[in-house]
Amino acid sequence: FFFSSRRRHTRCSGVSWARRCVQETGMCGDGANDCGALKQADVGISLSETEASVAAPFTSKIQDISCVEVLLKEGRNALTSSFQIFKYLVFTALVQSLTVLILYYNT
C-alpha cells in the first residue's frame, strides 16, 4: 500500500486509516510537516537530520527510500539474534538443571 499527499492532515489520516486496515504501517518523511504521520506509523523513517528526526523512531542519512531495505534487514537480523540468544539461555538452563539432577542422584 502506497499513499502520497501534499497536505499534512491528509497524511496523518491516511496513516491512521492504513493502521486500521493493514497489520503494520510504515512512513517515510523528509520535513517537519510529516511529524504527525511519522509518529502514528508503526515504523517511521525520517529522511532528514533536522526537524522530523525528533518525531521519527528511525533517522536515515541516506536521502532516498533505499534505507527501508536496510532497516528491514537490520530488524530481521535483530529478531534472529534475539531468538538465538533465547534458545541459548534456555538450553544452558536445561543443561544446568540436568547436571544438578544427575549429581543429586549419584550421591
PDB file of N, CA and C in Angstrom:
ATOM      1  N   PHE A   1       0.842  -1.174   0.000  1.00  0.00           N
ATOM      2  CA  PHE A   1       0.000   0.000   0.000  1.00  0.00           C
ATOM      3  C   PHE A   1       0.882   1.230   0.000  1.00  0.00           C
ATOM      4  N   PHE A   2       0.700   2.081  -0.970  1.00  0.00           N
ATOM      5  CA  PHE A   2       1.447   3.332  -1.055  1.00  0.00           C
ATOM      6  C   PHE A   2       0.465   4.491  -0.997  1.00  0.00           C
ATOM      7  N   PHE A   3       0.823   5.514  -0.264  1.00  0.00           N
ATOM      8  CA  PHE A   3      -0.043   6.670  -0.105  1.00  0.00           C
ATOM      9  C   PHE A   3       0.816   7.911  -0.199  1.00  0.00           C
ATOM     10  N   SER A   4       0.337   8.911  -0.943  1.00  0.00           N
ATOM     11  CA  SER A   4       1.081  10.153  -1.094  1.00  0.00           C
ATOM     12  C   SER A   4       0.111  11.317  -0.985  1.00  0.00           C
ATOM     13  N   SER A   5       0.532  12.345  -0.308  1.00  0.00           N
ATOM     14  CA  SER A   5      -0.321  13.513  -0.154  1.00  0.00           C
ATOM     15  C   SER A   5       0.537  14.742   0.061  1.00  0.00           C
ATOM     16  N   ARG A   6      -0.003  15.876  -0.304  1.00  0.00           N
ATOM     17  CA  ARG A   6       0.716  17.127  -0.105  1.00  0.00           C
ATOM     18  C   ARG A   6       0.301  17.814   1.185  1.00  0.00           C
ATOM     19  N   ARG A   7      -0.838  17.431   1.747  1.00  0.00           N
ATOM     20  CA  ARG A   7      -1.344  18.080   2.953  1.00  0.00           C
ATOM     21  C   ARG A   7      -1.019  17.253   4.186  1.00  0.00           C
ATOM     22  N   ARG A   8      -0.644  17.960   5.242  1.00  0.00           N
ATOM     23  CA  ARG A   8      -0.223  17.293   6.470  1.00  0.00           C
ATOM     24  C   ARG A   8      -1.353  16.489   7.105  1.00  0.00           C
ATOM     25  N   HIS A   9      -2.540  17.054   7.231  1.00  0.00           N
ATOM     26  CA  HIS A   9      -3.644  16.349   7.889  1.00  0.00           C
ATOM     27  C   HIS A   9      -4.101  15.154   7.055  1.00  0.00           C
ATOM     28  N   THR A  10      -3.953  15.227   5.744  1.00  0.00           N
ATOM     29  CA  THR A  10      -4.314  14.091   4.891  1.00  0.00           C
ATOM     30  C   THR A  10      -3.338  12.942   5.098  1.00  0.00           C
ATOM     31  N   ARG A  11      -2.052  13.250   5.285  1.00  0.00           N
ATOM     32  CA  ARG A  11      -1.056  12.200   5.559  1.00  0.00           C
ATOM     33  C   ARG A  11      -1.349  11.521   6.882  1.00  0.00           C
ATOM     34  N   CYS A  12      -1.667  12.296   7.891  1.00  0.00           N
ATOM     35  CA  CYS A  12      -1.970  11.721   9.210  1.00  0.00           C
ATOM     36  C   CYS A  12      -3.195  10.821   9.145  1.00  0.00           C
ATOM     37  N   SER A  13      -4.245  11.292   8.475  1.00  0.00           N
ATOM     38  CA  SER A  13      -5.449  10.464   8.378  1.00  0.00           C
ATOM     39  C   SER A  13      -5.206   9.247   7.499  1.00  0.00           C
ATOM     40  N   GLY A  14      -4.351   9.364   6.479  1.00  0.00           N
ATOM     41  CA  GLY A  14      -4.004   8.216   5.636  1.00  0.00           C
ATOM     42  C   GLY A  14      -3.254   7.151   6.410  1.00  0.00           C
ATOM     43  N   VAL A  15      -2.335   7.560   7.260  1.00  0.00           N
ATOM     44  CA  VAL A  15      -1.576   6.597   8.072  1.00  0.00           C
ATOM     45  C   VAL A  15      -2.491   5.943   9.100  1.00  0.00           C
ATOM     46  N   SER A  16      -3.369   6.721   9.729  1.00  0.00           N
ATOM     47  CA  SER A  16      -4.276   6.114  10.717  1.00  0.00           C
ATOM     48  C   SER A  16      -5.257   5.157  10.038  1.00  0.00           C
ATOM     49  N   TRP A  17      -5.716   5.475   8.824  1.00  0.00           N
ATOM     50  CA  TRP A  17      -6.578   4.557   8.078  1.00  0.00           C
ATOM     51  C   TRP A  17      -5.821   3.273   7.733  1.00  0.00           C
ATOM     52  N   ALA A  18      -4.568   3.407   7.309  1.00  0.00           N
ATOM     53  CA  ALA A  18      -3.767   2.226   6.961  1.00  0.00           C
ATOM     54  C   ALA A  18      -3.518   1.355   8.183  1.00  0.00           C
ATOM     55  N   ARG A  19      -3.363   1.943   9.351  1.00  0.00           N
ATOM     56  CA  ARG A  19      -3.159   1.161  10.582  1.00  0.00           C
ATOM     57  C   ARG A  19      -4.387   0.336  10.917  1.00  0.00           C
ATOM     58  N   ARG A  20      -5.569   0.855  10.605  1.00  0.00           N
ATOM     59  CA  ARG A  20      -6.786   0.094  10.858  1.00  0.00           C
ATOM     60  C   ARG A  20      -6.960  -1.045   9.852  1.00  0.00           C
ATOM     61  N   CYS A  21      -6.502  -0.863   8.632  1.00  0.00           N
ATOM     62  CA  CYS A  21      -6.739  -1.845   7.564  1.00  0.00           C
ATOM     63  C   CYS A  21      -5.613  -2.862   7.411  1.00  0.00           C
ATOM     64  N   VAL A  22      -4.399  -2.472   7.705  1.00  0.00           N
ATOM     65  CA  VAL A  22      -3.218  -3.308   7.487  1.00  0.00           C
ATOM     66  C   VAL A  22      -2.587  -3.604   8.842  1.00  0.00           C
ATOM     67  N   GLN A  23      -1.868  -4.716   8.947  1.00  0.00           N
ATOM     68  CA  GLN A  23      -1.255  -5.057  10.227  1.00  0.00           C
ATOM     69  C   GLN A  23      -0.183  -4.052  10.643  1.00  0.00           C
ATOM     70  N   GLU A  24       0.737  -3.754   9.769  1.00  0.00           N
ATOM     71  CA  GLU A  24       1.836  -2.844  10.089  1.00  0.00           C
ATOM     72  C   GLU A  24       1.901  -1.741   9.038  1.00  0.00           C
ATOM     73  N   THR A  25       2.246  -0.542   9.472  1.00  0.00           N
ATOM     74  CA  THR A  25       2.374   0.567   8.540  1.00  0.00           C
ATOM     75  C   THR A  25       3.743   1.206   8.672  1.00  0.00           C
ATOM     76  N   GLY A  26       4.204   1.773   7.588  1.00  0.00           N
ATOM     77  CA  GLY A  26       5.472   2.480   7.569  1.00  0.00           C
ATOM     78  C   GLY A  26       5.294   3.825   6.899  1.00  0.00           C
ATOM     79  N   MET A  27       6.111   4.781   7.308  1.00  0.00           N
ATOM     80  CA  MET A  27       6.021   6.127   6.755  1.00  0.00           C
ATOM     81  C   MET A  27       7.416   6.683   6.602  1.00  0.00           C
ATOM     82  N   CYS A  28       7.712   7.208   5.429  1.00  0.00           N
ATOM     83  CA  CYS A  28       8.967   7.922   5.192  1.00  0.00           C
ATOM     84  C   CYS A  28       8.636   9.390   5.020  1.00  0.00           C
ATOM     85  N   GLY A  29       9.366  10.241   5.688  1.00  0.00           N
ATOM     86  CA  GLY A  29       9.122  11.672   5.581  1.00  0.00           C
ATOM     87  C   GLY A  29      10.422  12.444   5.589  1.00  0.00           C
ATOM     88  N   ASP A  30      10.375  13.647   5.020  1.00  0.00           N
ATOM     89  CA  ASP A  30      11.601  14.431   4.953  1.00  0.00           C
ATOM     90  C   ASP A  30      11.457  15.833   5.528  1.00  0.00           C
ATOM     91  N   GLY A  31      10.346  16.162   6.118  1.00  0.00           N
ATOM     92  CA  GLY A  31      10.187  17.515   6.632  1.00  0.00           C
ATOM     93  C   GLY A  31       9.415  17.568   7.920  1.00  0.00           C
ATOM     94  N   ALA A  32       9.255  18.781   8.445  1.00  0.00           N
ATOM     95  CA  ALA A  32       8.565  18.967   9.714  1.00  0.00           C
ATOM     96  C   ALA A  32       7.072  18.701   9.594  1.00  0.00           C
ATOM     97  N   ASN A  33       6.504  18.838   8.404  1.00  0.00           N
ATOM     98  CA  ASN A  33       5.077  18.605   8.245  1.00  0.00           C
ATOM     99  C   ASN A  33       4.732  17.115   8.235  1.00  0.00           C
ATOM    100  N   ASP A  34       5.707  16.241   8.284  1.00  0.00           N
ATOM    101  CA  ASP A  34       5.483  14.797   8.340  1.00  0.00           C
ATOM    102  C   ASP A  34       5.510  14.248   9.761  1.00  0.00           C
ATOM    103  N   CYS A  35       5.743  15.076  10.738  1.00  0.00           N
ATOM    104  CA  CYS A  35       5.941  14.593  12.111  1.00  0.00           C
ATOM    105  C   CYS A  35       4.749  13.805  12.636  1.00  0.00           C
ATOM    106  N   GLY A  36       3.534  14.288  12.393  1.00  0.00           N
ATOM    107  CA  GLY A  36       2.351  13.590  12.885  1.00  0.00           C
ATOM    108  C   GLY A  36       2.210  12.206  12.289  1.00  0.00           C
ATOM    109  N   ALA A  37       2.414  12.094  10.989  1.00  0.00           N
ATOM    110  CA  ALA A  37       2.301  10.791  10.328  1.00  0.00           C
ATOM    111  C   ALA A  37       3.451   9.871  10.730  1.00  0.00           C
ATOM    112  N   LEU A  38       4.643  10.423  10.942  1.00  0.00           N
ATOM    113  CA  LEU A  38       5.777   9.606  11.372  1.00  0.00           C
ATOM    114  C   LEU A  38       5.531   9.031  12.763  1.00  0.00           C
ATOM    115  N   LYS A  39       4.879   9.803  13.642  1.00  0.00           N
ATOM    116  CA  LYS A  39       4.569   9.311  14.981  1.00  0.00           C
ATOM    117  C   LYS A  39       3.483   8.250  14.961  1.00  0.00           C
ATOM    118  N   GLN A  40       2.492   8.395  14.065  1.00  0.00           N
ATOM    119  CA  GLN A  40       1.377   7.456  14.020  1.00  0.00           C
ATOM    120  C   GLN A  40       1.748   6.126  13.397  1.00  0.00           C
ATOM    121  N   ALA A  41       2.711   6.110  12.487  1.00  0.00           N
ATOM    122  CA  ALA A  41       3.083   4.876  11.802  1.00  0.00           C
ATOM    123  C   ALA A  41       3.810   3.936  12.754  1.00  0.00           C
ATOM    124  N   ASP A  42       3.709   2.632  12.468  1.00  0.00           N
ATOM    125  CA  ASP A  42       4.439   1.658  13.276  1.00  0.00           C
ATOM    126  C   ASP A  42       5.934   1.816  13.083  1.00  0.00           C
ATOM    127  N   VAL A  43       6.343   2.086  11.858  1.00  0.00           N
ATOM    128  CA  VAL A  43       7.749   2.316  11.537  1.00  0.00           C
ATOM    129  C   VAL A  43       7.833   3.652  10.825  1.00  0.00           C
ATOM    130  N   GLY A  44       8.385   4.648  11.481  1.00  0.00           N
ATOM    131  CA  GLY A  44       8.549   5.965  10.877  1.00  0.00           C
ATOM    132  C   GLY A  44      10.013   6.218  10.594  1.00  0.00           C
ATOM    133  N   ILE A  45      10.319   6.564   9.353  1.00  0.00           N
ATOM    134  CA  ILE A  45      11.705   6.798   8.952  1.00  0.00           C
ATOM    135  C   ILE A  45      11.840   8.241   8.482  1.00  0.00           C
ATOM    136  N   SER A  46      12.675   8.977   9.160  1.00  0.00           N
ATOM    137  CA  SER A  46      12.943  10.350   8.771  1.00  0.00           C
ATOM    138  C   SER A  46      14.106  10.368   7.792  1.00  0.00           C
ATOM    139  N   LEU A  47      13.904  11.003   6.656  1.00  0.00           N
ATOM    140  CA  LEU A  47      14.961  11.112   5.651  1.00  0.00           C
ATOM    141  C   LEU A  47      15.718  12.418   5.808  1.00  0.00           C
ATOM    142  N   SER A  48      15.515  13.094   6.910  1.00  0.00           N
ATOM    143  CA  SER A  48      16.172  14.357   7.180  1.00  0.00           C
ATOM    144  C   SER A  48      16.807  14.293   8.558  1.00  0.00           C
ATOM    145  N   GLU A  49      17.861  15.018   8.742  1.00  0.00           N
ATOM    146  CA  GLU A  49      18.526  15.021  10.049  1.00  0.00           C
ATOM    147  C   GLU A  49      18.092  16.208  10.897  1.00  0.00           C
ATOM    148  N   THR A  50      17.075  16.944  10.450  1.00  0.00           N
ATOM    149  CA  THR A  50      16.684  18.153  11.179  1.00  0.00           C
ATOM    150  C   THR A  50      15.381  17.962  11.929  1.00  0.00           C
ATOM    151  N   GLU A  51      14.280  18.577  11.484  1.00  0.00           N
ATOM    152  CA  GLU A  51      13.052  18.646  12.259  1.00  0.00           C
ATOM    153  C   GLU A  51      12.412  17.284  12.493  1.00  0.00           C
ATOM    154  N   ALA A  52      12.238  16.517  11.442  1.00  0.00           N
ATOM    155  CA  ALA A  52      11.480  15.266  11.548  1.00  0.00           C
ATOM    156  C   ALA A  52      12.241  14.180  12.295  1.00  0.00           C
ATOM    157  N   SER A  53      13.529  14.343  12.456  1.00  0.00           N
ATOM    158  CA  SER A  53      14.304  13.299  13.117  1.00  0.00           C
ATOM    159  C   SER A  53      13.916  13.160  14.584  1.00  0.00           C
ATOM    160  N   VAL A  54      13.340  14.185  15.180  1.00  0.00           N
ATOM    161  CA  VAL A  54      12.903  14.104  16.570  1.00  0.00           C
ATOM    162  C   VAL A  54      11.644  13.249  16.683  1.00  0.00           C
ATOM    163  N   ALA A  55      10.761  13.350  15.709  1.00  0.00           N
ATOM    164  CA  ALA A  55       9.484  12.639  15.762  1.00  0.00           C
ATOM    165  C   ALA A  55       9.589  11.196  15.314  1.00  0.00           C
ATOM    166  N   ALA A  56      10.532  10.883  14.458  1.00  0.00           N
ATOM    167  CA  ALA A  56      10.606   9.548  13.875  1.00  0.00           C
ATOM    168  C   ALA A  56      11.449   8.621  14.730  1.00  0.00           C
ATOM    169  N   PRO A  57      11.025   7.347  14.850  1.00  0.00           N
ATOM    170  CA  PRO A  57      11.828   6.378  15.579  1.00  0.00           C
ATOM    171  C   PRO A  57      13.161   6.073  14.886  1.00  0.00           C
ATOM    172  N   PHE A  58      13.187   6.203  13.566  1.00  0.00           N
ATOM    173  CA  PHE A  58      14.402   5.915  12.801  1.00  0.00           C
ATOM    174  C   PHE A  58      14.758   7.123  11.944  1.00  0.00           C
ATOM    175  N   THR A  59      16.050   7.424  11.887  1.00  0.00           N
ATOM    176  CA  THR A  59      16.541   8.510  11.053  1.00  0.00           C
ATOM    177  C   THR A  59      17.591   7.955  10.118  1.00  0.00           C
ATOM    178  N   SER A  60      17.493   8.325   8.840  1.00  0.00           N
ATOM    179  CA  SER A  60      18.417   7.817   7.842  1.00  0.00           C
ATOM    180  C   SER A  60      19.293   8.939   7.307  1.00  0.00           C
ATOM    181  N   LYS A  61      20.564   8.646   7.141  1.00  0.00           N
ATOM    182  CA  LYS A  61      21.456   9.594   6.492  1.00  0.00           C
ATOM    183  C   LYS A  61      21.368   9.481   4.980  1.00  0.00           C
ATOM    184  N   ILE A  62      20.797   8.367   4.501  1.00  0.00           N
ATOM    185  CA  ILE A  62      20.562   8.189   3.072  1.00  0.00           C
ATOM    186  C   ILE A  62      19.287   8.955   2.731  1.00  0.00           C
ATOM    187  N   GLN A  63      19.324   9.825   1.757  1.00  0.00           N
ATOM    188  CA  GLN A  63      18.205  10.711   1.468  1.00  0.00           C
ATOM    189  C   GLN A  63      17.214  10.144   0.453  1.00  0.00           C
ATOM    190  N   ASP A  64      17.111   8.833   0.337  1.00  0.00           N
ATOM    191  CA  ASP A  64      16.089   8.218  -0.504  1.00  0.00           C
ATOM    192  C   ASP A  64      15.522   6.997   0.219  1.00  0.00           C
ATOM    193  N   ILE A  65      14.553   6.339  -0.408  1.00  0.00           N
ATOM    194  CA  ILE A  65      13.856   5.257   0.286  1.00  0.00           C
ATOM    195  C   ILE A  65      14.607   3.931   0.258  1.00  0.00           C
ATOM    196  N   SER A  66      15.823   3.918  -0.227  1.00  0.00           N
ATOM    197  CA  SER A  66      16.607   2.678  -0.163  1.00  0.00           C
ATOM    198  C   SER A  66      16.950   2.311   1.278  1.00  0.00           C
ATOM    199  N   CYS A  67      16.808   3.248   2.194  1.00  0.00           N
ATOM    200  CA  CYS A  67      17.072   2.965   3.606  1.00  0.00           C
ATOM    201  C   CYS A  67      16.037   2.012   4.185  1.00  0.00           C
ATOM    202  N   VAL A  68      14.868   1.881   3.563  1.00  0.00           N
ATOM    203  CA  VAL A  68      13.837   0.971   4.058  1.00  0.00           C
ATOM    204  C   VAL A  68      14.336  -0.467   3.994  1.00  0.00           C
ATOM    205  N   GLU A  69      15.019  -0.811   2.916  1.00  0.00           N
ATOM    206  CA  GLU A  69      15.579  -2.160   2.772  1.00  0.00           C
ATOM    207  C   GLU A  69      16.612  -2.431   3.859  1.00  0.00           C
ATOM    208  N   VAL A  70      17.458  -1.455   4.113  1.00  0.00           N
ATOM    209  CA  VAL A  70      18.479  -1.601   5.160  1.00  0.00           C
ATOM    210  C   VAL A  70      17.818  -1.771   6.525  1.00  0.00           C
ATOM    211  N   LEU A  71      16.780  -0.994   6.794  1.00  0.00           N
ATOM    212  CA  LEU A  71      16.067  -1.090   8.076  1.00  0.00           C
ATOM    213  C   LEU A  71      15.415  -2.453   8.242  1.00  0.00           C
ATOM    214  N   LEU A  72      14.801  -2.972   7.180  1.00  0.00           N
ATOM    215  CA  LEU A  72      14.179  -4.292   7.255  1.00  0.00           C
ATOM    216  C   LEU A  72      15.207  -5.387   7.497  1.00  0.00           C
ATOM    217  N   LYS A  73      16.360  -5.297   6.837  1.00  0.00           N
ATOM    218  CA  LYS A  73      17.421  -6.288   7.047  1.00  0.00           C
ATOM    219  C   LYS A  73      17.937  -6.240   8.477  1.00  0.00           C
ATOM    220  N   GLU A  74      18.166  -5.037   8.993  1.00  0.00           N
ATOM    221  CA  GLU A  74      18.665  -4.913  10.367  1.00  0.00           C
ATOM    222  C   GLU A  74      17.631  -5.399  11.383  1.00  0.00           C
ATOM    223  N   GLY A  75      16.367  -5.113  11.141  1.00  0.00           N
ATOM    224  CA  GLY A  75      15.315  -5.592  12.035  1.00  0.00           C
ATOM    225  C   GLY A  75      15.219  -7.107  12.031  1.00  0.00           C
ATOM    226  N   ARG A  76      15.327  -7.692  10.843  1.00  0.00           N
ATOM    227  CA  ARG A  76      15.286  -9.157  10.747  1.00  0.00           C
ATOM    228  C   ARG A  76      16.483  -9.788  11.449  1.00  0.00           C
ATOM    229  N   ASN A  77      17.655  -9.184  11.285  1.00  0.00           N
ATOM    230  CA  ASN A  77      18.852  -9.700  11.960  1.00  0.00           C
ATOM    231  C   ASN A  77      18.733  -9.575  13.481  1.00  0.00           C
ATOM    232  N   ALA A  78      18.166  -8.466  13.949  1.00  0.00           N
ATOM    233  CA  ALA A  78      17.983  -8.295  15.395  1.00  0.00           C
ATOM    234  C   ALA A  78      17.015  -9.330  15.948  1.00  0.00           C
ATOM    235  N   LEU A  79      15.945  -9.606  15.212  1.00  0.00           N
ATOM    236  CA  LEU A  79      14.981 -10.613  15.653  1.00  0.00           C
ATOM    237  C   LEU A  79      15.614 -12.006  15.683  1.00  0.00           C
ATOM    238  N   THR A  80      16.392 -12.333  14.660  1.00  0.00           N
ATOM    239  CA  THR A  80      17.070 -13.631  14.617  1.00  0.00           C
ATOM    240  C   THR A  80      18.058 -13.759  15.765  1.00  0.00           C
ATOM    241  N   SER A  81      18.806 -12.710  16.041  1.00  0.00           N
ATOM    242  CA  SER A  81      19.763 -12.735  17.153  1.00  0.00           C
ATOM    243  C   SER A  81      19.049 -12.923  18.490  1.00  0.00           C
ATOM    244  N   SER A  82      17.904 -12.251  18.662  1.00  0.00           N
ATOM    245  CA  SER A  82      17.154 -12.400  19.911  1.00  0.00           C
ATOM    246  C   SER A  82      16.672 -13.828  20.108  1.00  0.00           C
ATOM    247  N   PHE A  83      16.177 -14.453  19.042  1.00  0.00           N
ATOM    248  CA  PHE A  83      15.742 -15.845  19.146  1.00  0.00           C
ATOM    249  C   PHE A  83      16.908 -16.776  19.459  1.00  0.00           C
ATOM    250  N   GLN A  84      18.047 -16.539  18.857  1.00  0.00           N
ATOM    251  CA  GLN A  84      19.210 -17.386  19.113  1.00  0.00           C
ATOM    252  C   GLN A  84      19.688 -17.241  20.557  1.00  0.00           C
ATOM    253  N   ILE A  85      19.699 -16.032  21.072  1.00  0.00           N
ATOM    254  CA  ILE A  85      20.106 -15.816  22.467  1.00  0.00           C
ATOM    255  C   ILE A  85      19.123 -16.494  23.410  1.00  0.00           C
ATOM    256  N   PHE A  86      17.818 -16.385  23.107  1.00  0.00           N
ATOM    257  CA  PHE A  86      16.807 -17.039  23.939  1.00  0.00           C
ATOM    258  C   PHE A  86      17.001 -18.551  23.937  1.00  0.00           C
ATOM    259  N   LYS A  87      17.240 -19.138  22.772  1.00  0.00           N
ATOM    260  CA  LYS A  87      17.469 -20.583  22.685  1.00  0.00           C
ATOM    261  C   LYS A  87      18.700 -20.988  23.477  1.00  0.00           C
ATOM    262  N   TYR A  88      19.762 -20.195  23.400  1.00  0.00           N
ATOM    263  CA  TYR A  88      20.987 -20.487  24.139  1.00  0.00           C
ATOM    264  C   TYR A  88      20.729 -20.462  25.644  1.00  0.00           C
ATOM    265  N   LEU A  89      20.005 -19.442  26.111  1.00  0.00           N
ATOM    266  CA  LEU A  89      19.739 -19.341  27.546  1.00  0.00           C
ATOM    267  C   LEU A  89      18.867 -20.493  28.040  1.00  0.00           C
ATOM    268  N   VAL A  90      17.865 -20.873  27.253  1.00  0.00           N
ATOM    269  CA  VAL A  90      17.017 -21.996  27.642  1.00  0.00           C
ATOM    270  C   VAL A  90      17.827 -23.287  27.676  1.00  0.00           C
ATOM    271  N   PHE A  91      18.650 -23.509  26.668  1.00  0.00           N
ATOM    272  CA  PHE A  91      19.470 -24.719  26.615  1.00  0.00           C
ATOM    273  C   PHE A  91      20.454 -24.762  27.782  1.00  0.00           C
ATOM    274  N   THR A  92      21.068 -23.623  28.095  1.00  0.00           N
ATOM    275  CA  THR A  92      22.014 -23.566  29.212  1.00  0.00           C
ATOM    276  C   THR A  92      21.314 -23.891  30.528  1.00  0.00           C
ATOM    277  N   ALA A  93      20.123 -23.339  30.740  1.00  0.00           N
ATOM    278  CA  ALA A  93      19.381 -23.634  31.970  1.00  0.00           C
ATOM    279  C   ALA A  93      18.978 -25.105  32.033  1.00  0.00           C
ATOM    280  N   LEU A  94      18.617 -25.683  30.896  1.00  0.00           N
ATOM    281  CA  LEU A  94      18.250 -27.094  30.856  1.00  0.00           C
ATOM    282  C   LEU A  94      19.447 -27.981  31.192  1.00  0.00           C
ATOM    283  N   VAL A  95      20.594 -27.682  30.626  1.00  0.00           N
ATOM    284  CA  VAL A  95      21.801 -28.465  30.901  1.00  0.00           C
ATOM    285  C   VAL A  95      22.190 -28.335  32.365  1.00  0.00           C
ATOM    286  N   GLN A  96      22.093 -27.152  32.908  1.00  0.00           N
ATOM    287  CA  GLN A  96      22.437 -26.950  34.314  1.00  0.00           C
ATOM    288  C   GLN A  96      21.479 -27.724  35.220  1.00  0.00           C
ATOM    289  N   SER A  97      20.200 -27.705  34.910  1.00  0.00           N
ATOM    290  CA  SER A  97      19.225 -28.450  35.725  1.00  0.00           C
ATOM    291  C   SER A  97      19.480 -29.942  35.654  1.00  0.00           C
ATOM    292  N   LEU A  98      19.741 -30.444  34.466  1.00  0.00           N
ATOM    293  CA  LEU A  98      20.021 -31.879  34.329  1.00  0.00           C
ATOM    294  C   LEU A  98      21.301 -32.270  35.044  1.00  0.00           C
ATOM    295  N   THR A  99      22.299 -31.435  35.016  1.00  0.00           N
ATOM    296  CA  THR A  99      23.557 -31.710  35.711  1.00  0.00           C
ATOM    297  C   THR A  99      23.334 -31.790  37.215  1.00  0.00           C
ATOM    298  N   VAL A 100      22.550 -30.873  37.761  1.00  0.00           N
ATOM    299  CA  VAL A 100      22.249 -30.891  39.191  1.00  0.00           C
ATOM    300  C   VAL A 100      21.485 -32.152  39.553  1.00  0.00           C
ATOM    301  N   LEU A 101      20.519 -32.542  38.709  1.00  0.00           N
ATOM    302  CA  LEU A 101      19.765 -33.763  38.983  1.00  0.00           C
ATOM    303  C   LEU A 101      20.654 -35.006  38.943  1.00  0.00           C
ATOM    304  N   ILE A 102      21.539 -35.081  37.988  1.00  0.00           N
ATOM    305  CA  ILE A 102      22.455 -36.227  37.898  1.00  0.00           C
ATOM    306  C   ILE A 102      23.378 -36.275  39.099  1.00  0.00           C
ATOM    307  N   LEU A 103      23.923 -35.139  39.499  1.00  0.00           N
ATOM    308  CA  LEU A 103      24.786 -35.122  40.681  1.00  0.00           C
ATOM    309  C   LEU A 103      24.022 -35.466  41.948  1.00  0.00           C
ATOM    310  N   TYR A 104      22.792 -35.041  42.054  1.00  0.00           N
ATOM    311  CA  TYR A 104      21.987 -35.335  43.229  1.00  0.00           C
ATOM    312  C   TYR A 104      21.690 -36.821  43.341  1.00  0.00           C
ATOM    313  N   TYR A 105      21.347 -37.463  42.249  1.00  0.00           N
ATOM    314  CA  TYR A 105      21.005 -38.889  42.282  1.00  0.00           C
ATOM    315  C   TYR A 105      22.225 -39.786  42.381  1.00  0.00           C
ATOM    316  N   ASN A 106      23.401 -39.315  42.006  1.00  0.00           N
ATOM    317  CA  ASN A 106      24.618 -40.108  42.094  1.00  0.00           C
ATOM    318  C   ASN A 106      25.238 -40.102  43.487  1.00  0.00           C
ATOM    319  N   THR A 107      24.819 -39.177  44.331  1.00  0.00           N
ATOM    320  CA  THR A 107      25.414 -39.114  45.666  1.00  0.00           C
ATOM    321  C   THR A 107      24.639 -39.901  46.701  1.00  0.00           C
TER     322      THR A 107
END
